[in-house]
Short mmCIF file of C-alpha atoms and ligand atoms in Angstrom, two decimals:
data_model
loop_
_atom_site.label_atom_id
_atom_site.label_comp_id
_atom_site.label_asym_id
_atom_site.label_seq_id
_atom_site.Cartn_x
_atom_site.Cartn_y
_atom_site.Cartn_z
CA UNK A 399 12.07 -16.83 -42.32
CA UNK A 400 8.82 -14.58 -41.29
CA UNK A 401 5.95 -14.06 -43.15
CA UNK A 402 3.79 -11.09 -42.67
CA UNK A 403 0.63 -10.36 -44.78
CA UNK A 404 2.33 -12.31 -47.46
CA UNK A 405 5.80 -10.35 -47.59
CA UNK A 406 8.63 -12.89 -46.60
CA UNK A 407 11.21 -10.91 -44.09
CA UNK A 408 14.33 -11.83 -42.28
CA UNK A 409 14.35 -10.67 -38.88
CA UNK A 410 17.31 -10.68 -37.21
CA UNK A 411 17.88 -11.44 -33.57
CA UNK A 412 19.53 -8.13 -32.73
CA UNK A 413 16.84 -6.77 -30.60
CA UNK A 414 16.25 -9.61 -29.00
CA UNK A 415 19.81 -10.19 -28.16
CA UNK A 416 20.14 -6.81 -26.66
CA UNK A 417 17.57 -7.36 -24.00
CA UNK A 418 18.42 -10.74 -23.22
CA UNK A 419 21.92 -9.14 -22.13
CA UNK A 420 20.25 -6.66 -20.21
CA UNK A 421 18.35 -8.80 -18.56
CA UNK A 422 20.67 -11.33 -17.59
CA UNK A 423 22.64 -8.29 -16.09
CA UNK A 424 19.79 -7.14 -14.35
CA UNK A 425 18.76 -10.52 -13.05
CA UNK A 426 22.41 -11.31 -11.96
CA UNK A 427 22.00 -8.18 -10.06
CA UNK A 428 18.70 -8.58 -8.70
CA UNK A 429 19.97 -12.09 -7.36
CA UNK A 430 22.63 -10.59 -5.78
CA UNK A 431 20.61 -7.82 -4.23
CA UNK A 432 18.33 -10.59 -2.80
CA UNK A 433 20.91 -12.58 -1.69
CA UNK A 434 22.66 -10.03 0.36
CA UNK A 435 19.62 -9.09 2.65
CA UNK A 436 20.12 -11.96 5.12
CA UNK A 437 23.69 -10.57 6.18
CA UNK A 438 23.54 -6.85 5.36
CA UNK A 439 23.04 -4.13 7.57
CA UNK A 440 19.40 -2.79 6.84
CA UNK A 441 20.46 0.96 6.53
CA UNK A 442 21.99 2.99 3.47
CA UNK A 443 25.73 3.36 3.89
CA UNK A 444 25.70 6.70 1.57
CA UNK A 445 22.93 9.58 1.34
CA UNK A 446 21.31 10.78 -1.20
CA UNK A 447 23.66 14.27 -2.14
CA UNK A 448 26.41 11.97 -1.88
CA UNK A 449 24.99 9.41 -4.55
CA UNK A 450 23.27 12.26 -6.71
CA UNK A 451 27.02 13.39 -6.95
CA UNK A 452 27.63 9.99 -8.37
CA UNK A 453 24.49 9.57 -10.77
CA UNK A 454 24.56 13.22 -12.33
CA UNK A 455 27.60 13.04 -14.10
CA UNK A 456 27.21 15.07 -17.52
CA UNK A 457 25.07 13.01 -20.04
CA UNK A 458 27.58 11.76 -22.60
CA UNK A 459 27.08 12.29 -26.19
CA UNK A 460 26.89 8.87 -27.29
CA UNK A 461 24.57 5.61 -26.76
CA UNK A 462 25.69 3.33 -24.63
CA UNK A 463 24.85 -0.36 -24.56
CA UNK A 464 21.85 -1.71 -22.53
CA UNK A 465 23.74 -4.22 -20.36
CA UNK A 466 26.77 -1.44 -19.22
CA UNK A 467 23.99 0.92 -18.32
CA UNK A 468 22.51 -1.99 -16.29
CA UNK A 469 26.06 -2.96 -14.34
CA UNK A 470 26.55 0.92 -13.87
CA UNK A 471 22.93 1.64 -12.52
CA UNK A 472 23.24 -1.26 -10.02
CA UNK A 473 26.90 -0.31 -8.78
CA UNK A 474 25.91 2.88 -8.36
CA UNK A 475 22.84 2.39 -6.50
CA UNK A 476 24.07 -0.74 -4.17
CA UNK A 477 25.24 1.40 -1.48
CA UNK A 478 22.46 4.16 -1.24
CA UNK A 479 19.79 0.75 -1.11
CA UNK A 480 17.74 1.09 2.09
CA UNK A 481 17.30 -3.06 2.80
CA UNK A 482 13.34 -2.83 2.79
CA UNK A 483 12.93 -6.02 1.96
CA UNK A 484 14.91 -7.37 4.73
CA UNK A 485 13.31 -9.53 7.57
CA UNK A 486 14.64 -7.19 10.08
CA UNK A 487 13.08 -4.04 8.56
CA UNK A 488 10.42 -2.78 11.03
CA UNK A 489 10.05 1.11 9.27
CA UNK A 490 7.20 2.76 8.49
CA UNK A 491 4.50 0.31 7.30
CA UNK A 492 6.29 -1.50 4.46
CA UNK A 493 6.10 -4.85 3.29
CA UNK A 494 8.57 -6.93 1.64
CA UNK A 495 8.08 -9.04 -1.92
CA UNK A 496 6.92 -12.52 -2.49
CA UNK A 497 8.80 -14.57 -4.83
CA UNK A 498 5.99 -14.83 -7.39
CA UNK A 499 4.94 -11.49 -7.20
CA UNK A 500 8.17 -10.22 -7.63
CA UNK A 501 8.65 -12.60 -11.17
CA UNK A 502 5.16 -11.69 -12.01
CA UNK A 503 6.16 -7.98 -12.03
CA UNK A 504 9.52 -8.52 -13.96
CA UNK A 505 7.14 -9.95 -16.85
CA UNK A 506 4.57 -7.08 -16.33
CA UNK A 507 7.31 -4.74 -17.38
CA UNK A 508 8.19 -7.06 -20.10
CA UNK A 509 4.89 -7.78 -21.73
CA UNK A 510 4.85 -3.81 -21.62
CA UNK A 511 0.80 -4.10 -21.80
CA UNK A 512 -0.89 -0.36 -21.39
CA UNK A 513 -3.59 -2.35 -19.45
CA UNK A 514 -6.31 0.12 -19.99
CA UNK A 515 -8.90 -1.41 -22.27
CA UNK A 516 -10.01 -5.52 -21.96
CA UNK A 517 -10.57 -4.96 -25.55
CA UNK A 518 -6.51 -4.40 -26.12
CA UNK A 519 -4.73 -6.03 -23.39
CA UNK A 520 -7.20 -9.61 -22.37
CA UNK A 521 -4.66 -11.16 -20.61
CA UNK A 522 -3.80 -8.56 -18.01
CA UNK A 523 -7.14 -7.66 -17.76
CA UNK A 524 -8.45 -10.88 -17.34
CA UNK A 525 -6.08 -11.74 -14.51
CA UNK A 526 -6.62 -8.23 -12.85
CA UNK A 527 -10.10 -9.21 -12.98
CA UNK A 528 -9.68 -12.60 -11.24
CA UNK A 529 -7.23 -10.73 -8.93
CA UNK A 530 -10.51 -8.54 -8.09
CA UNK A 531 -13.17 -11.46 -7.64
CA UNK A 532 -10.46 -13.28 -5.10
CA UNK A 533 -9.59 -10.21 -3.02
CA UNK A 534 -13.39 -9.51 -2.60
CA UNK A 535 -13.68 -13.07 -1.38
CA UNK A 536 -10.41 -13.27 0.80
CA UNK A 537 -11.57 -9.81 2.50
CA UNK A 538 -15.40 -10.68 2.90
CA UNK A 539 -16.89 -7.67 0.46
CA UNK A 540 -19.63 -7.77 -1.87
CA UNK A 541 -19.24 -9.29 -4.69
CA UNK A 542 -20.09 -7.25 -7.74
CA UNK A 543 -17.86 -4.52 -6.14
CA UNK A 544 -15.70 -2.60 -8.46
CA UNK A 545 -11.98 -3.27 -8.15
CA UNK A 546 -9.00 -1.07 -9.53
CA UNK A 547 -5.21 -0.79 -8.89
CA UNK A 548 -3.88 2.14 -8.22
CA UNK A 549 -0.36 3.16 -7.35
CA UNK A 550 -1.20 2.73 -3.68
CA UNK A 551 -3.79 3.52 -0.55
CA UNK A 552 -3.33 7.37 -1.11
CA UNK A 553 -4.42 6.80 -4.66
CA UNK A 554 -7.53 4.37 -3.83
CA UNK A 555 -8.16 6.48 -0.73
CA UNK A 556 -8.71 9.21 -3.65
CA UNK A 557 -11.12 6.84 -5.92
CA UNK A 558 -13.26 5.83 -2.90
CA UNK A 559 -13.85 9.52 -1.75
CA UNK A 560 -14.25 10.81 -5.62
CA UNK A 561 -16.65 8.40 -6.03
CA UNK A 562 -18.37 8.92 -2.33
CA UNK A 563 -18.23 12.74 -3.29
CA UNK A 564 -20.30 12.02 -6.51
CA UNK A 565 -22.82 9.84 -5.01
CA UNK A 566 -23.72 12.26 -1.98
CA UNK A 567 -23.93 15.06 -4.49
CA UNK A 568 -26.20 13.46 -6.56
CA UNK A 569 -28.40 12.21 -3.84
CA UNK A 570 -28.44 16.09 -3.25
CA UNK A 571 -29.92 16.85 -6.56
CA UNK A 572 -26.32 18.10 -7.74
CA UNK A 573 -25.01 17.25 -10.98
CA UNK A 574 -21.07 17.41 -10.86
CA UNK A 575 -19.79 16.12 -13.97
CA UNK A 576 -22.11 19.21 -15.82
CA UNK A 577 -21.95 21.78 -12.83
CA UNK A 578 -18.79 20.98 -11.04
CA UNK A 579 -17.89 21.56 -7.47
CA UNK A 580 -18.43 26.06 -7.32
CA UNK A 581 -21.70 26.38 -5.86
CA UNK A 582 -22.42 22.82 -4.83
CA UNK A 583 -23.80 22.19 -1.41
CA UNK A 584 -21.31 21.55 1.20
CA UNK A 585 -19.80 17.86 1.56
CA UNK A 586 -19.02 17.40 4.92
CA UNK A 587 -16.55 15.02 5.61
CA UNK A 588 -15.91 13.31 8.79
CA UNK A 589 -13.09 11.21 10.07
CA UNK A 590 -11.29 9.86 13.18
CA UNK A 591 -8.83 11.99 14.93
CA UNK A 592 -6.04 9.47 14.15
CA UNK A 593 -6.75 8.91 10.24
CA UNK A 594 -3.81 8.62 7.83
CA UNK A 595 -2.58 12.03 6.35
CA UNK A 596 -3.39 10.61 3.12
CA UNK A 597 -7.14 11.14 3.53
CA UNK A 598 -6.85 14.54 3.78
CA UNK A 599 -4.30 14.57 0.59
CA UNK A 600 -7.05 12.73 -1.22
CA UNK A 601 -9.67 15.47 -0.30
CA UNK A 602 -7.57 18.51 -0.95
CA UNK A 603 -7.31 16.55 -4.52
CA UNK A 604 -11.14 16.38 -4.75
CA UNK A 605 -11.53 20.17 -3.33
CA UNK A 606 -13.35 18.76 -0.39
CA UNK A 607 -11.26 20.78 2.22
CA UNK A 608 -10.07 20.02 5.86
CA UNK A 609 -12.25 17.04 7.20
CA UNK A 610 -14.17 17.46 10.77
CA UNK A 611 -12.75 15.62 13.43
CA UNK A 612 -14.52 12.93 15.27
CA UNK A 613 -13.39 11.84 19.01
CA UNK A 614 -11.41 8.56 19.47
CA UNK A 615 -10.44 6.47 22.15
CA UNK A 616 -7.14 5.38 23.49
CA UNK A 617 -6.08 3.12 20.83
CA UNK A 618 -7.41 5.40 18.13
CA UNK A 619 -10.33 4.29 17.69
CA UNK A 620 -13.31 6.32 16.46
CA UNK A 621 -16.11 6.75 19.00
CA UNK A 622 -19.37 5.89 17.67
CA UNK A 623 -21.33 8.38 20.14
CA UNK A 624 -19.08 11.04 18.77
CA UNK A 625 -19.93 10.27 15.34
CA UNK A 626 -23.81 10.25 16.03
CA UNK A 627 -23.52 14.03 17.55
CA UNK A 628 -21.48 15.48 14.97
CA UNK A 629 -23.73 13.63 12.39
CA UNK A 630 -27.16 15.21 13.92
CA UNK A 631 -25.29 18.57 14.42
CA UNK A 632 -25.66 19.42 10.56
CA UNK A 633 -27.54 18.15 7.44
CA UNK A 634 -26.67 17.63 4.04
CA UNK A 635 -24.24 15.64 1.89
CA UNK A 636 -21.90 13.83 4.27
CA UNK A 637 -19.20 11.35 4.04
CA UNK A 638 -17.71 9.38 6.98
CA UNK A 639 -14.17 8.19 6.55
CA UNK A 640 -13.30 5.13 8.71
CA UNK A 641 -10.06 3.67 9.31
CA UNK A 642 -8.83 -0.40 9.50
CA UNK A 643 -5.77 -0.26 10.84
CA UNK A 644 -4.45 2.84 12.92
CA UNK A 645 -1.00 3.60 11.92
CA UNK A 646 0.33 3.31 15.63
CA UNK A 647 -2.02 0.65 17.62
CA UNK A 648 -2.95 -1.23 14.39
CA UNK A 649 -6.48 -0.51 15.91
CA UNK A 650 -9.74 -0.77 13.76
CA UNK A 651 -12.59 1.46 14.00
CA UNK A 652 -16.06 -0.09 14.75
CA UNK A 653 -16.99 -0.94 11.46
CA UNK A 654 -20.50 -2.03 12.00
CA UNK A 655 -21.66 0.67 14.50
CA UNK A 656 -19.98 3.59 12.57
CA UNK A 657 -21.55 2.35 9.39
CA UNK A 658 -25.08 2.03 10.82
CA UNK A 659 -24.83 5.39 12.48
CA UNK A 660 -23.21 6.96 9.41
CA UNK A 661 -25.94 5.73 6.44
CA UNK A 662 -28.84 6.47 9.12
CA UNK A 663 -27.69 10.20 8.17
CA UNK A 664 -27.27 9.33 4.21
CA UNK A 665 -23.81 9.59 4.24
CA UNK A 666 -21.22 7.36 2.18
CA UNK A 667 -18.98 5.46 4.33
CA UNK A 668 -15.21 4.95 2.68
CA UNK A 669 -12.57 2.68 4.80
CA UNK A 670 -8.84 3.36 4.74
CA UNK A 671 -7.55 -0.56 5.35
CA UNK A 672 -4.13 0.29 3.77
CA UNK A 673 -2.57 -2.47 5.71
CA UNK A 674 -5.06 -3.31 8.18
CA UNK A 675 -7.95 -4.68 5.67
CA UNK A 676 -5.95 -8.00 5.75
CA UNK A 677 -7.31 -8.28 9.26
CA UNK A 678 -10.22 -9.41 7.11
CA UNK A 679 -8.38 -12.34 5.41
CA UNK A 680 -7.87 -14.34 8.74
CA UNK A 681 -10.36 -16.39 10.72
CA UNK A 682 -8.43 -15.48 13.85
CA UNK A 683 -8.53 -11.54 13.40
CA UNK A 684 -11.57 -10.99 10.94
CA UNK A 685 -13.99 -10.32 14.14
CA UNK A 686 -12.14 -6.86 14.61
CA UNK A 687 -13.76 -5.80 11.17
CA UNK A 688 -17.34 -7.11 11.94
CA UNK A 689 -19.95 -5.32 9.62
CA UNK A 690 -16.74 -4.32 7.19
CA UNK A 691 -19.23 -5.32 4.12
CA UNK A 692 -21.69 -2.64 4.84
CA UNK A 693 -19.27 0.24 4.14
CA UNK A 694 -19.70 1.50 0.51
CA UNK A 695 -15.55 1.91 -0.79
CA UNK A 696 -12.29 0.42 1.03
CA UNK A 697 -9.04 1.34 0.52
CA UNK A 698 -6.31 -0.81 0.71
CA UNK A 699 -2.51 -1.26 -0.64
CA UNK A 700 -1.18 -4.59 -2.16
CA UNK A 701 2.90 -3.59 -1.48
CA UNK A 702 2.09 -3.27 2.18
CA UNK A 703 0.67 -6.61 3.95
CA UNK A 704 0.21 -8.87 0.73
CA UNK A 705 3.34 -8.41 -0.04
CA UNK A 706 3.54 -7.40 -3.78
CA UNK A 707 6.01 -5.08 -5.20
CA UNK A 708 5.74 -1.35 -5.35
CA UNK A 709 3.68 0.22 -6.89
CA UNK A 710 0.01 -1.34 -5.92
CA UNK A 711 -2.95 0.03 -4.16
CA UNK A 712 -6.49 -1.57 -4.27
CA UNK A 713 -9.77 0.50 -4.52
CA UNK A 714 -13.17 -1.13 -4.03
CA UNK A 715 -16.15 0.49 -4.63
CA UNK A 716 -19.80 -1.08 -3.74
CA UNK A 717 -21.53 0.78 -6.67
CA UNK A 718 -19.87 0.15 -9.87
CA UNK A 719 -22.00 2.63 -11.76
CA UNK A 720 -20.87 5.29 -9.28
CA UNK A 721 -17.05 4.70 -10.02
CA UNK A 722 -17.78 4.27 -13.63
CA UNK A 723 -19.58 7.51 -13.89
CA UNK A 724 -16.53 9.41 -12.17
CA UNK A 725 -13.38 7.82 -14.16
CA UNK A 726 -15.07 6.20 -17.40
CA UNK A 727 -14.49 7.63 -20.85
CA UNK A 728 -16.43 7.19 -24.07
CA UNK A 729 -14.46 8.73 -27.22
CA UNK A 730 -14.06 7.56 -30.63
CA UNK A 731 -10.49 6.06 -30.39
CA UNK A 732 -11.10 4.33 -27.59
CA UNK A 733 -12.85 0.63 -27.57
CA UNK A 734 -15.26 0.44 -24.58
CA UNK A 735 -16.39 -2.70 -22.79
CA UNK A 736 -19.75 -1.91 -21.68
CA UNK A 737 -20.60 -5.57 -20.61
CA UNK A 738 -20.48 -6.85 -16.90
CA UNK A 739 -16.97 -6.05 -15.60
CA UNK A 740 -16.13 -3.21 -17.34
CA UNK A 741 -13.06 -1.52 -18.23
CA UNK A 742 -9.58 -1.28 -16.00
CA UNK A 743 -9.44 2.73 -17.14
CA UNK A 744 -13.14 2.82 -15.67
CA UNK A 745 -12.13 2.32 -12.50
CA UNK A 746 -8.86 4.59 -11.46
CA UNK A 747 -7.87 7.75 -12.32
CA UNK A 748 -4.96 7.12 -15.11
CA UNK A 749 -5.77 5.99 -18.81
CA UNK A 750 -2.23 4.56 -19.15
CA UNK A 751 -1.22 2.13 -16.66
CA UNK A 752 1.12 -0.79 -16.12
CA UNK A 753 -0.73 -4.04 -15.00
CA UNK A 754 -0.07 -3.72 -11.36
CA UNK A 755 -2.67 -5.86 -10.66
CA UNK A 756 -0.87 -9.05 -11.72
CA UNK A 757 1.35 -9.24 -9.21
CA UNK A 758 -1.41 -9.53 -7.06
CA UNK A 759 -2.93 -12.21 -9.24
CA UNK A 760 0.42 -13.81 -8.62
CA UNK A 761 0.98 -13.10 -5.05
CA UNK A 762 -2.76 -14.90 -4.10
CA UNK A 763 -2.14 -17.80 -6.24
CA UNK A 764 1.09 -18.69 -4.55
CA UNK A 765 -0.40 -18.27 -1.22
CA UNK A 766 -3.63 -19.79 -1.68
CA UNK A 767 -6.67 -19.06 0.78
CA UNK A 768 -4.83 -20.35 3.70
CA UNK A 769 -1.94 -18.86 3.12
CA UNK A 770 -2.94 -15.57 3.05
CA UNK A 771 -4.62 -16.05 6.36
CA UNK A 772 -1.18 -17.47 7.49
CA UNK A 773 0.80 -14.10 6.40
CA UNK A 774 -1.31 -12.05 8.49
CA UNK A 775 -1.27 -14.53 11.43
CA UNK A 776 2.47 -14.80 11.25
CA UNK A 777 2.98 -10.89 11.04
CA UNK A 778 0.65 -10.50 14.20
CA UNK A 779 2.36 -13.01 16.20
CA UNK A 780 5.52 -11.40 15.45
CA UNK A 781 4.48 -8.28 16.50
CA UNK A 782 3.01 -9.84 19.75
CA UNK A 783 6.24 -11.63 20.59
CA UNK A 784 7.90 -8.20 20.28
CA UNK A 785 5.61 -6.71 22.44
CA UNK A 786 6.00 -9.50 25.20
CA UNK A 787 9.99 -9.55 24.88
CA UNK A 788 10.07 -5.67 24.85
CA UNK A 789 7.63 -5.43 27.86
CA UNK A 790 9.88 -7.56 30.04
CA UNK A 791 13.13 -5.20 29.30
CA UNK A 792 13.47 -2.54 32.48
CA UNK A 793 12.46 1.35 31.52
CA UNK A 794 10.37 0.11 28.68
CA UNK A 795 6.72 0.78 28.00
CA UNK A 796 4.51 -1.02 25.42
CA UNK A 797 1.77 1.47 24.86
CA UNK A 798 -0.71 0.44 22.71
CA UNK A 799 -2.67 -3.30 22.83
CA UNK A 800 -0.79 -5.12 20.40
CA UNK A 801 -3.87 -6.48 18.35
CA UNK A 802 -2.22 -6.43 14.61
CA UNK A 803 1.07 -5.66 13.44
CA UNK A 804 2.18 -2.41 14.95
CA UNK A 805 3.97 -1.68 18.45
CA UNK A 806 4.44 1.03 19.91
CA UNK A 807 7.29 1.84 22.46
CA UNK A 808 8.40 4.24 24.74
CA UNK A 809 12.03 4.00 26.42
CA UNK A 810 10.89 6.90 28.95
CA UNK A 811 11.69 10.53 28.34
CA UNK A 812 11.15 11.77 24.70
CA UNK A 813 14.63 12.62 24.61
CA UNK A 814 15.85 9.24 26.07
CA UNK A 815 13.26 7.31 23.61
CA UNK A 816 14.40 9.58 20.33
CA UNK A 817 18.10 8.56 21.18
CA UNK A 818 17.87 4.87 21.30
CA UNK A 819 15.72 4.86 18.20
CA UNK A 820 18.72 6.78 16.56
CA UNK A 821 21.35 4.30 18.58
CA UNK A 822 19.05 1.42 16.75
CA UNK A 823 18.92 2.94 13.41
CA UNK A 824 22.67 3.59 13.22
CA UNK A 825 23.42 -0.13 14.48
CA UNK A 826 22.06 -1.14 11.23
CA UNK A 827 21.09 -4.57 12.77
CA UNK A 828 17.51 -4.00 12.48
CA UNK A 829 15.23 -0.72 11.23
CA UNK A 830 12.48 0.82 13.26
CA UNK A 831 11.23 4.24 12.63
CA UNK A 832 10.64 7.03 15.67
CA UNK A 833 7.01 8.49 15.44
CA UNK A 834 4.81 10.63 17.92
CA UNK A 835 1.60 8.97 19.47
CA UNK A 836 -0.77 9.67 22.39
CA UNK A 837 1.51 12.89 23.10
CA UNK A 838 4.79 10.61 23.28
CA UNK A 839 7.56 10.24 21.40
CA UNK A 840 7.95 6.50 20.64
CA UNK A 841 9.34 3.86 18.42
CA UNK A 842 7.49 2.26 16.35
CA UNK A 843 7.85 -1.44 14.98
CA UNK A 844 5.76 -2.31 12.21
CA UNK A 845 5.72 -6.02 11.20
CA UNK A 846 4.82 -6.15 7.49
CA UNK A 847 7.29 -8.04 5.93
CA UNK A 848 6.38 -11.96 4.95
CA UNK A 849 10.32 -12.75 5.25
CA UNK A 850 10.45 -11.83 9.01
CA UNK A 851 10.98 -15.11 10.74
CA UNK A 852 11.88 -16.07 14.69
CA UNK A 853 14.97 -15.44 14.28
CA UNK A 854 14.92 -12.10 12.73
CA UNK A 855 12.67 -11.44 15.58
CA UNK A 856 15.38 -12.54 18.16
CA UNK A 857 18.33 -10.51 16.77
CA UNK A 858 16.30 -6.96 16.42
CA UNK A 859 15.36 -7.51 20.13
CA UNK A 860 19.01 -8.07 20.77
CA UNK A 861 19.99 -4.52 18.78
CA UNK A 862 17.39 -2.99 21.07
CA UNK A 863 18.66 -4.33 24.06
CA UNK A 864 22.27 -3.30 23.05
CA UNK A 865 21.13 0.17 22.20
CA UNK A 866 19.43 0.67 25.36
CA UNK A 867 22.43 -0.97 27.27
CA UNK A 868 24.81 1.63 25.25
CA UNK A 869 22.35 4.61 26.36
CA UNK A 870 22.86 3.80 30.02
CA UNK A 871 26.59 3.55 29.31
CA UNK A 872 26.27 6.98 27.79
C1 PLP B 393 0.14 3.49 4.18
C2 PLP B 393 -1.03 3.99 4.48
C3 PLP B 393 -1.66 4.67 3.52
C4 PLP B 393 -0.86 5.40 2.54
O1 PLP B 393 -0.82 4.27 1.35
P1 PLP B 393 0.31 4.77 0.19
O2 PLP B 393 0.34 3.17 -0.35
O3 PLP B 393 1.78 4.75 0.68
O4 PLP B 393 -0.24 5.48 -0.69
C5 PLP B 393 -2.98 5.40 3.90
N1 PLP B 393 -3.23 4.88 5.21
C6 PLP B 393 -2.61 4.36 5.67
C7 PLP B 393 -3.85 3.66 7.20
C8 PLP B 393 -1.56 3.46 5.24
O5 PLP B 393 -0.52 3.07 6.40
#
């Protein structure tokens, strides 16, 4: 018997029982999936069109019990799942999931907190704030910067560049909030020739148009002298977007030098470090990002290198007052917390939002400081092991300096590279994606999963050798 406001109520356990039945089924299917990974071919066995035909049966008239829904979903999805969390998956730049982060993500769903306000959801707000402080410490970024949790690095780039836009226009005497963008001074945006496409996307959302490309070196790093020249060529508000972690080479732009030049021209410096920012969390690799802390905003993903479940990006802005002026809202029905840390919804574009920073808290707690560094170091070591072994194979060229997690390989002509890439994917032992870099078709290997071990590297290399042999046999 429970008492609410002096009224005694008999509450049955019916609803709780329904949750338990559905969650027990989900738990069984999730464990089955995770346990299938070590022995499983990486690729899906069925394509989206075939699967759509199965998912899209006419919606029945009557309700179905939750456990049966979960069973049906798992059964239908199983053959169409890509083993992205497999230690043998090296496609695009995609992390796996640390156990503590995955379990925390389940709790986030069960808690069902709308993580917008400190007043309403103090538990998730506090966990996210703590995760944010740990991130600033680990990445060597200024204490007191605002940390917001976005869907990914695209969203985080949007936040950083939105803050940049507001700040440089304000410095130019233009009130963006009141007067909008029409008629504003033109904001010049300068980016390296090999920035990620999501930077362009964020700039498009922000009405800033196409950025001006600055020349890069052979590893895709922005050339500081070229940046200086470009900035000198005109005046007015400017944003410089640097990159920590080139998608193909893993190289980082020269942060200290580029930030100095940009600041000398009054520009805001944003860093897209979706995966490469994590080099800063490793004493071994931090030197590649010297001067990182002098920039003004940073975007990274937690769902790549940190290995939390999708979706989780991190937007960090050195000037809290700027990002909160862009995204903050005061209305009659919100309860704002105007003291130090600010409310979560003032740091990202969304109002309502899942507490996606909580898995970050759990991931960092489970790894500890040394564990984060070891995670990064191991990813790099595996990438370098790939590169060393591939270089010894006849007819194989590793095209980049393997300084981080990315390896770009050519097997000779573009046609041969494409054909061997297709053979590797069809075989299913490992998954590596094709791309184009430095004027050539490449096989790109991205080591981003905490679960990858030496054996995964060995069997994946054997699969590559086998694909080459099959190609040679015609
Ligand atoms: C993945 C990636 C992005 C985009 O991140 P999402 O999480 O997919 O939104 C941006 N920049 C770089 C360098 C990336 O690798």
